[in-house]
Amino acid sequence: MQFLVRIDTARAYELPPDERAELIARERTRGRELMDHGVLRDIWRVPGRRANVGIWDVPDADALEQALESLPARPYAEIDVTPLATHPLTAEANPG
Amino acid sequence: MQFLVRIDTARAYELPPDERAELIARERTRGRELMDHGVLRDIWRVPGRRANVGIWDVPDADALEQALESLPARPYAEIDVTPLATHPLTAEANPG
Amino acid sequence: MQFLVRIDTARAYELPPDERAELIARERTRGRELMDHGVLRDIWRVPGRRANVGIWDVPDADALEQALESLPARPYAEIDVTPLATHPLTAEANPG
Amino acid sequence: MQFLVRIDTARAYELPPDERAELIARERTRGRELMDHGVLRDIWRVPGRRANVGIWDVPDADALEQALESLPARPYAEIDVTPLATHPLTAEANPG
Amino acid sequence: MQFLVRIDTARAYELPPDERAELIARERTRGRELMDHGVLRDIWRVPGRRANVGIWDVPDADALEQALESLPARPYAEIDVTPLATHPLTAEANPG
Amino acid sequence: MQFLVRIDTARAYELPPDERAELIARERTRGRELMDHGVLRDIWRVPGRRANVGIWDVPDADALEQALESLPARPYAEIDVTPLATHPLTAEANPG
Amino acid sequence: MQFLVRIDTARAYELPPDERAELIARERTRGRELMDHGVLRDIWRVPGRRANVGIWDVPDADALEQALESLPARPYAEIDVTPLATHPLTAEANPG
Amino acid sequence: MQFLVRIDTARAYELPPDERAELIARERTRGRELMDHGVLRDIWRVPGRRANVGIWDVPDADALEQALESLPARPYAEIDVTPLATHPLTAEANPG
Amino acid sequence: MQFLVRIDTARAYELPPDERAELIARERTRGRELMDHGVLRDIWRVPGRRANVGIWDVPDADALEQALESLPARPYAEIDVTPLATHPLTAEANPG
Amino acid sequence: MQFLVRIDTARAYELPPDERAELIARERTRGRELMDHGVLRDIWRVPGRRANVGIWDVPDADALEQALESLPARPYAEIDVTPLATHPLTAEANPG
């Protein structure tokens, strides 16, 4: 099942610079793992905001919650989750 | 997977009385079926609003979309969907 | 009478880790008690949010206020309360 | 149990004048009955708005829903319901 | 003239426990005085919120401002004020 | 007592042109009367909006409600009312 | 450049059934063309809403405006557009 | 003095096609005049919305109100006006 | 040109009492000057809020910005500005 | 491509005065550079707010994100970005 997930990490920018840099590095590493596992399918930056928008592909909400909890920046994040259903156009383009 | 679904059908109350009564009867019948199939697990009325709040239990968002589309009152409904993850308290109370 | 109660405890995550862990443990214990007494009938996690959604079953608003005040995390919680009325479908399914 | 109920009937003012006058008369009659039965304990007009604010005293949300459904203007009304718990000051002033 | 006044004192709960207890005691004393003088006519707790809703009876907005300023918890309070006009039902029930 | 009153009459602009012109003329006449009686103390247009902002000077909310009800455009108006208390600067400038 | 575009077509559901069916068919055809041209890269349904969320890939806002204007359902659509910037994770995964 | 003005004309799209085309043509003509007179200094389309954003340069709010009232699409427009003050960077770049 | 300006200074109330008293005194002095210069034409308190509402009379937005910047409480203030256009009723009452 | 960008830097005003002055100076310098490079095409102050509104001219969202990240005040800024499409009036006035 897929979710549109918006993650706003503005609060992480109140950390001292070195702590923040270290957190971003760990967050980047974890992000790569999630992409490699096909959990984080797509991700973009929202210009002007300390936020990203991504398409997460997980079995269900429990799996999504675990994946989000695994993010190092989780304690500083405001997260909005929108469940996504298959659109007929996509079903047609990828039958079976 | 479970969803908290709020369905507001205020617009159905702009129908002529007999059309509305007939629609509500069909909606009630469909609701019973969904409850019998365990899709609609719980449902309450929101006092003062032409709205109900329910717990829907379906495999994923596609299944939820189909179930909601099957509601006779769907064309008159404003629907809010919140995906729900298992809470540790519930996991403990119903292990396995 | 039943209430839909959403409890957001994001502020508790600004506590030092050990204090937070201790608070969550006490909160979990109290939650179990409330479930055992049938006050907290159902509870879910909202994925991406430090929040839960639950169905609370109490005689009236005074009893609900007392139950909520008994939560160790109360001082850090933002709480939304929606009173719930019985839906005809439920009344039919559980006559008498 | 008491509820703070705000009822906005702006849509009723889109009715033809005579229909509206007749509706207001029936609404006034029903209001008197609800006050006589102690259900509608207090009511005020919100200046500038086609809305009233009232204190409703009923056993629970089901009883409130029935009382609100009995209002002739119900089909034209937007209703907000806030459950009220006893305040310590009031408990002190009216012990027992 | 009457006002519907909602007072949210969530910020007071960020005070150290003893300071808070002392503030609540002074607030309770002042509340009693305002009730005795007929200024604070009715007051309820909003379940789940550090907030109360009350009916204040004062000559005008200046008098209301003074009464609110006299509350010990004023510095920690977010206050919403709605002016109330007499409803025809109340005028009828209390002619003259 | 004084109130800041914002009146939005956008809906009146859905009337046929001649009906609208006649309504505006009656509204202007009534407005002059209210200004002559010192009820409507000041009024401005909000650029870009079919709305005006005014300072109304009346004994209380009941009087304000009556004055607003007397406006020919009342059925088409969305009205926001903010009660105003005397500012110390004004009290100083106009002692007694 | 990519945009996150949410298109809500609830108003199209106020059309008579046959007109609506014909419109949806034309919309589906146009959607397929946009996908074939790589303009509409991804699209999902928002469960419970007459809305879709999609990733549009166009040179700039002018091109996006043209693509959206070409949708048969455009006159009935409420559209929200969020510009998207490349995320470092994606830049790493697709260097060059 | 300059204003940022957002004009949303979605309601004009509920007109029959020929009426709408005629209105847009008149609106375009009036827009050209306002640009020629330096009143409408800059204008853009908001992609996905029936809305434009523009910089209007007029002596004051009265002049702005007149200019906006002169737009043929005014009866169908929702308009937001933000007054603009000179920024130090602009003052530096255009001294005197 | 006139502006309706709402100034909320709640944050100033987080200052230590003596600092706050000194700030309010300086603010009061500056306010008197602005009234004497006809810039601040009218001002009221919003009951229940640390906010005032005023009518400011200045040549344009630049002059307004300077006047607001001159307020000692500016760093603690949230300010909303609404430009005001002359209303026909006022134009009639003060021709020329 | 052009963007309407609103930058609110209220949080920078919580810095000690000298730090703030130094930040504003660096921000001013960087702003001049961006104007000289034609990235920042126009900028105004929003009276009463610690905010500016500007027209930014960049190839795409990635370039906009880089330009915004280069602002010294970025860590204290809340930024809203609206993509802008060419308006027919502008296209006519500047053909080719």
mmCIF file of N, CA, C and O in Angstrom, chain D residues 13-64:
data_model
loop_
_atom_site.group_PDB
_atom_site.id
_atom_site.type_symbol
_atom_site.label_atom_id
_atom_site.label_comp_id
_atom_site.label_asym_id
_atom_site.label_seq_id
_atom_site.Cartn_x
_atom_site.Cartn_y
_atom_site.Cartn_z
ATOM 1 N N TYR D 13 -32.793 31.505 6.121
ATOM 2 C CA TYR D 13 -33.140 32.862 5.636
ATOM 3 C C TYR D 13 -33.143 32.922 4.106
ATOM 4 O O TYR D 13 -33.368 33.971 3.510
ATOM 5 N N GLU D 14 -32.871 31.750 3.476
ATOM 6 C CA GLU D 14 -32.990 31.698 2.006
ATOM 7 C C GLU D 14 -34.401 31.236 1.609
ATOM 8 O O GLU D 14 -34.726 31.150 0.426
ATOM 9 N N LEU D 15 -35.252 30.928 2.605
ATOM 10 C CA LEU D 15 -36.638 30.514 2.324
ATOM 11 C C LEU D 15 -37.473 31.745 1.978
ATOM 12 O O LEU D 15 -37.154 32.864 2.412
ATOM 13 N N PRO D 16 -38.562 31.553 1.223
ATOM 14 C CA PRO D 16 -39.487 32.675 0.982
ATOM 15 C C PRO D 16 -39.991 33.204 2.333
ATOM 16 O O PRO D 16 -40.187 32.405 3.266
ATOM 17 N N PRO D 17 -40.242 34.530 2.439
ATOM 18 C CA PRO D 17 -40.589 35.142 3.734
ATOM 19 C C PRO D 17 -41.687 34.418 4.518
ATOM 20 O O PRO D 17 -41.525 34.148 5.709
ATOM 21 N N ASP D 18 -42.792 34.050 3.841
ATOM 22 C CA ASP D 18 -43.905 33.465 4.622
ATOM 23 C C ASP D 18 -43.497 32.073 5.167
ATOM 24 O O ASP D 18 -43.728 31.733 6.329
ATOM 25 N N GLU D 19 -42.803 31.286 4.328
ATOM 26 C CA GLU D 19 -42.350 29.957 4.787
ATOM 27 C C GLU D 19 -41.424 30.131 5.988
ATOM 28 O O GLU D 19 -41.503 29.389 6.966
ATOM 29 N N ARG D 20 -40.559 31.153 5.880
ATOM 30 C CA ARG D 20 -39.576 31.355 6.966
ATOM 31 C C ARG D 20 -40.298 31.745 8.265
ATOM 32 O O ARG D 20 -40.018 31.231 9.335
ATOM 33 N N ALA D 21 -41.294 32.655 8.129
ATOM 34 C CA ALA D 21 -42.032 33.123 9.328
ATOM 35 C C ALA D 21 -42.717 31.925 10.002
ATOM 36 O O ALA D 21 -42.655 31.772 11.230
ATOM 37 N N GLU D 22 -43.310 31.061 9.184
ATOM 38 C CA GLU D 22 -44.031 29.896 9.721
ATOM 39 C C GLU D 22 -43.031 28.969 10.431
ATOM 40 O O GLU D 22 -43.287 28.479 11.539
ATOM 41 N N LEU D 23 -41.861 28.780 9.811
ATOM 42 C CA LEU D 23 -40.825 27.907 10.404
ATOM 43 C C LEU D 23 -40.374 28.483 11.742
ATOM 44 O O LEU D 23 -40.265 27.772 12.748
ATOM 45 N N ILE D 24 -40.125 29.803 11.788
ATOM 46 C CA ILE D 24 -39.645 30.438 13.036
ATOM 47 C C ILE D 24 -40.696 30.287 14.137
ATOM 48 O O ILE D 24 -40.375 30.010 15.300
ATOM 49 N N ALA D 25 -41.969 30.414 13.753
ATOM 50 C CA ALA D 25 -43.041 30.267 14.757
ATOM 51 C C ALA D 25 -43.001 28.851 15.342
ATOM 52 O O ALA D 25 -43.022 28.663 16.567
ATOM 53 N N ARG D 26 -42.911 27.829 14.453
ATOM 54 C CA ARG D 26 -42.867 26.438 14.951
ATOM 55 C C ARG D 26 -41.602 26.228 15.802
ATOM 56 O O ARG D 26 -41.609 25.555 16.820
ATOM 57 N N GLU D 27 -40.500 26.806 15.354
ATOM 58 C CA GLU D 27 -39.232 26.665 16.096
ATOM 59 C C GLU D 27 -39.387 27.278 17.490
ATOM 60 O O GLU D 27 -38.952 26.697 18.487
ATOM 61 N N ARG D 28 -40.063 28.448 17.568
ATOM 62 C CA ARG D 28 -40.256 29.134 18.856
ATOM 63 C C ARG D 28 -41.117 28.261 19.774
ATOM 64 O O ARG D 28 -40.796 28.109 20.977
ATOM 65 N N THR D 29 -42.140 27.650 19.218
ATOM 66 C CA THR D 29 -43.024 26.799 20.034
ATOM 67 C C THR D 29 -42.224 25.625 20.589
ATOM 68 O O THR D 29 -42.260 25.342 21.793
ATOM 69 N N ARG D 30 -41.488 24.966 19.731
ATOM 70 C CA ARG D 30 -40.686 23.803 20.174
ATOM 71 C C ARG D 30 -39.660 24.237 21.230
ATOM 72 O O ARG D 30 -39.416 23.548 22.218
ATOM 73 N N GLY D 31 -39.082 25.420 21.022
ATOM 74 C CA GLY D 31 -38.081 25.936 21.978
ATOM 75 C C GLY D 31 -38.692 26.107 23.356
ATOM 76 O O GLY D 31 -38.098 25.718 24.372
ATOM 77 N N ARG D 32 -39.913 26.652 23.379
ATOM 78 C CA ARG D 32 -40.604 26.848 24.669
ATOM 79 C C ARG D 32 -40.787 25.499 25.367
ATOM 80 O O ARG D 32 -40.529 25.368 26.570
ATOM 81 N N GLU D 33 -41.208 24.487 24.583
ATOM 82 C CA GLU D 33 -41.422 23.154 25.184
ATOM 83 C C GLU D 33 -40.105 22.640 25.800
ATOM 84 O O GLU D 33 -40.070 22.167 26.944
ATOM 85 N N LEU D 34 -39.028 22.764 25.030
ATOM 86 C CA LEU D 34 -37.729 22.251 25.514
ATOM 87 C C LEU D 34 -37.295 23.005 26.782
ATOM 88 O O LEU D 34 -36.729 22.417 27.702
ATOM 89 N N MET D 35 -37.621 24.315 26.836
ATOM 90 C CA MET D 35 -37.272 25.077 28.062
ATOM 91 C C MET D 35 -38.139 24.604 29.226
ATOM 92 O O MET D 35 -37.636 24.359 30.330
ATOM 93 N N ASP D 36 -39.453 24.400 28.928
ATOM 94 C CA ASP D 36 -40.364 23.950 29.999
ATOM 95 C C ASP D 36 -39.905 22.595 30.560
ATOM 96 O O ASP D 36 -40.015 22.323 31.748
ATOM 97 N N HIS D 37 -39.344 21.732 29.683
ATOM 98 C CA HIS D 37 -38.900 20.396 30.150
ATOM 99 C C HIS D 37 -37.480 20.453 30.744
ATOM 100 O O HIS D 37 -36.900 19.415 31.071
ATOM 101 N N GLY D 38 -36.908 21.670 30.813
ATOM 102 C CA GLY D 38 -35.581 21.781 31.428
ATOM 103 C C GLY D 38 -34.455 21.275 30.538
ATOM 104 O O GLY D 38 -33.300 21.166 30.952
ATOM 105 N N VAL D 39 -34.811 20.949 29.262
ATOM 106 C CA VAL D 39 -33.747 20.457 28.357
ATOM 107 C C VAL D 39 -32.914 21.671 27.900
ATOM 108 O O VAL D 39 -31.681 21.649 27.948
ATOM 109 N N LEU D 40 -33.635 22.686 27.445
ATOM 110 C CA LEU D 40 -32.950 23.928 27.023
ATOM 111 C C LEU D 40 -32.888 24.843 28.239
ATOM 112 O O LEU D 40 -33.868 25.513 28.577
ATOM 113 N N ARG D 41 -31.735 24.912 28.911
ATOM 114 C CA ARG D 41 -31.642 25.622 30.213
ATOM 115 C C ARG D 41 -31.424 27.120 30.022
ATOM 116 O O ARG D 41 -31.908 27.942 30.796
ATOM 117 N N ASP D 42 -30.702 27.488 28.982
ATOM 118 C CA ASP D 42 -30.367 28.901 28.745
ATOM 119 C C ASP D 42 -30.128 29.094 27.252
ATOM 120 O O ASP D 42 -29.604 28.174 26.599
ATOM 121 N N ILE D 43 -30.490 30.263 26.742
ATOM 122 C CA ILE D 43 -30.256 30.508 25.302
ATOM 123 C C ILE D 43 -30.070 31.997 25.056
ATOM 124 O O ILE D 43 -30.707 32.825 25.709
ATOM 125 N N TRP D 44 -29.113 32.318 24.175
ATOM 126 C CA TRP D 44 -28.863 33.701 23.813
ATOM 127 C C TRP D 44 -28.741 33.808 22.289
ATOM 128 O O TRP D 44 -28.477 32.803 21.613
ATOM 129 N N ARG D 45 -28.879 35.020 21.768
ATOM 130 C CA ARG D 45 -28.634 35.300 20.350
ATOM 131 C C ARG D 45 -27.195 35.778 20.196
ATOM 132 O O ARG D 45 -26.684 36.496 21.058
ATOM 133 N N VAL D 46 -26.540 35.395 19.096
ATOM 134 C CA VAL D 46 -25.201 35.921 18.821
ATOM 135 C C VAL D 46 -25.393 37.139 17.910
ATOM 136 O O VAL D 46 -25.843 36.979 16.756
ATOM 137 N N PRO D 47 -25.153 38.359 18.410
ATOM 138 C CA PRO D 47 -25.430 39.548 17.602
ATOM 139 C C PRO D 47 -24.706 39.515 16.252
ATOM 140 O O PRO D 47 -23.537 39.151 16.191
ATOM 141 N N GLY D 48 -25.474 39.824 15.178
ATOM 142 C CA GLY D 48 -24.872 39.883 13.842
ATOM 143 C C GLY D 48 -24.925 38.545 13.123
ATOM 144 O O GLY D 48 -24.687 38.463 11.914
ATOM 145 N N ARG D 49 -25.267 37.481 13.864
ATOM 146 C CA ARG D 49 -25.303 36.143 13.244
ATOM 147 C C ARG D 49 -26.709 35.563 13.367
ATOM 148 O O ARG D 49 -27.401 35.823 14.333
ATOM 149 N N ARG D 50 -27.113 34.778 12.385
ATOM 150 C CA ARG D 50 -28.369 34.031 12.518
ATOM 151 C C ARG D 50 -28.052 32.804 13.372
ATOM 152 O O ARG D 50 -28.097 31.675 12.930
ATOM 153 N N ALA D 51 -27.659 33.030 14.565
ATOM 154 C CA ALA D 51 -27.211 31.891 15.387
ATOM 155 C C ALA D 51 -27.582 32.124 16.841
ATOM 156 O O ALA D 51 -27.695 33.265 17.292
ATOM 157 N N ASN D 52 -27.804 31.007 17.526
ATOM 158 C CA ASN D 52 -27.996 31.128 18.982
ATOM 159 C C ASN D 52 -27.000 30.212 19.675
ATOM 160 O O ASN D 52 -26.449 29.282 19.071
ATOM 161 N N VAL D 53 -26.747 30.538 20.927
ATOM 162 C CA VAL D 53 -25.876 29.722 21.782
ATOM 163 C C VAL D 53 -26.724 29.314 22.982
ATOM 164 O O VAL D 53 -27.457 30.143 23.536
ATOM 165 N N GLY D 54 -26.688 28.021 23.340
ATOM 166 C CA GLY D 54 -27.547 27.594 24.456
ATOM 167 C C GLY D 54 -26.866 26.547 25.318
ATOM 168 O O GLY D 54 -25.895 25.895 24.893
ATOM 169 N N ILE D 55 -27.389 26.410 26.530
ATOM 170 C CA ILE D 55 -26.934 25.355 27.439
ATOM 171 C C ILE D 55 -28.039 24.300 27.467
ATOM 172 O O ILE D 55 -29.184 24.587 27.830
ATOM 173 N N TRP D 56 -27.697 23.092 27.022
ATOM 174 C CA TRP D 56 -28.681 22.007 26.937
ATOM 175 C C TRP D 56 -28.348 20.990 28.039
ATOM 176 O O TRP D 56 -27.181 20.601 28.209
ATOM 177 N N ASP D 57 -29.367 20.557 28.756
ATOM 178 C CA ASP D 57 -29.196 19.667 29.906
ATOM 179 C C ASP D 57 -29.943 18.355 29.607
ATOM 180 O O ASP D 57 -31.175 18.296 29.661
ATOM 181 N N VAL D 58 -29.179 17.333 29.262
ATOM 182 C CA VAL D 58 -29.767 16.037 28.847
ATOM 183 C C VAL D 58 -28.952 14.882 29.450
ATOM 184 O O VAL D 58 -27.814 15.092 29.871
ATOM 185 N N PRO D 59 -29.518 13.694 29.511
ATOM 186 C CA PRO D 59 -28.782 12.568 30.098
ATOM 187 C C PRO D 59 -27.469 12.256 29.351
ATOM 188 O O PRO D 59 -26.438 12.037 29.951
ATOM 189 N N ASP D 60 -27.545 12.273 27.997
ATOM 190 C CA ASP D 60 -26.330 11.912 27.237
ATOM 191 C C ASP D 60 -26.448 12.357 25.781
ATOM 192 O O ASP D 60 -27.415 13.041 25.410
ATOM 193 N N ALA D 61 -25.492 11.962 24.967
ATOM 194 C CA ALA D 61 -25.438 12.423 23.566
ATOM 195 C C ALA D 61 -26.639 11.917 22.762
ATOM 196 O O ALA D 61 -27.132 12.618 21.873
ATOM 197 N N ASP D 62 -27.114 10.721 23.062
ATOM 198 C CA ASP D 62 -28.297 10.206 22.344
ATOM 199 C C ASP D 62 -29.508 11.117 22.590
ATOM 200 O O ASP D 62 -30.221 11.483 21.645
ATOM 201 N N ALA D 63 -29.684 11.492 23.856
ATOM 202 C CA ALA D 63 -30.832 12.369 24.202
ATOM 203 C C ALA D 63 -30.654 13.733 23.531
ATOM 204 O O ALA D 63 -31.612 14.325 23.024
ATOM 205 N N LEU D 64 -29.408 14.208 23.486
ATOM 206 C CA LEU D 64 -29.151 15.506 22.831
ATOM 207 C C LEU D 64 -29.500 15.422 21.342
ATOM 208 O O LEU D 64 -30.188 16.293 20.791
#
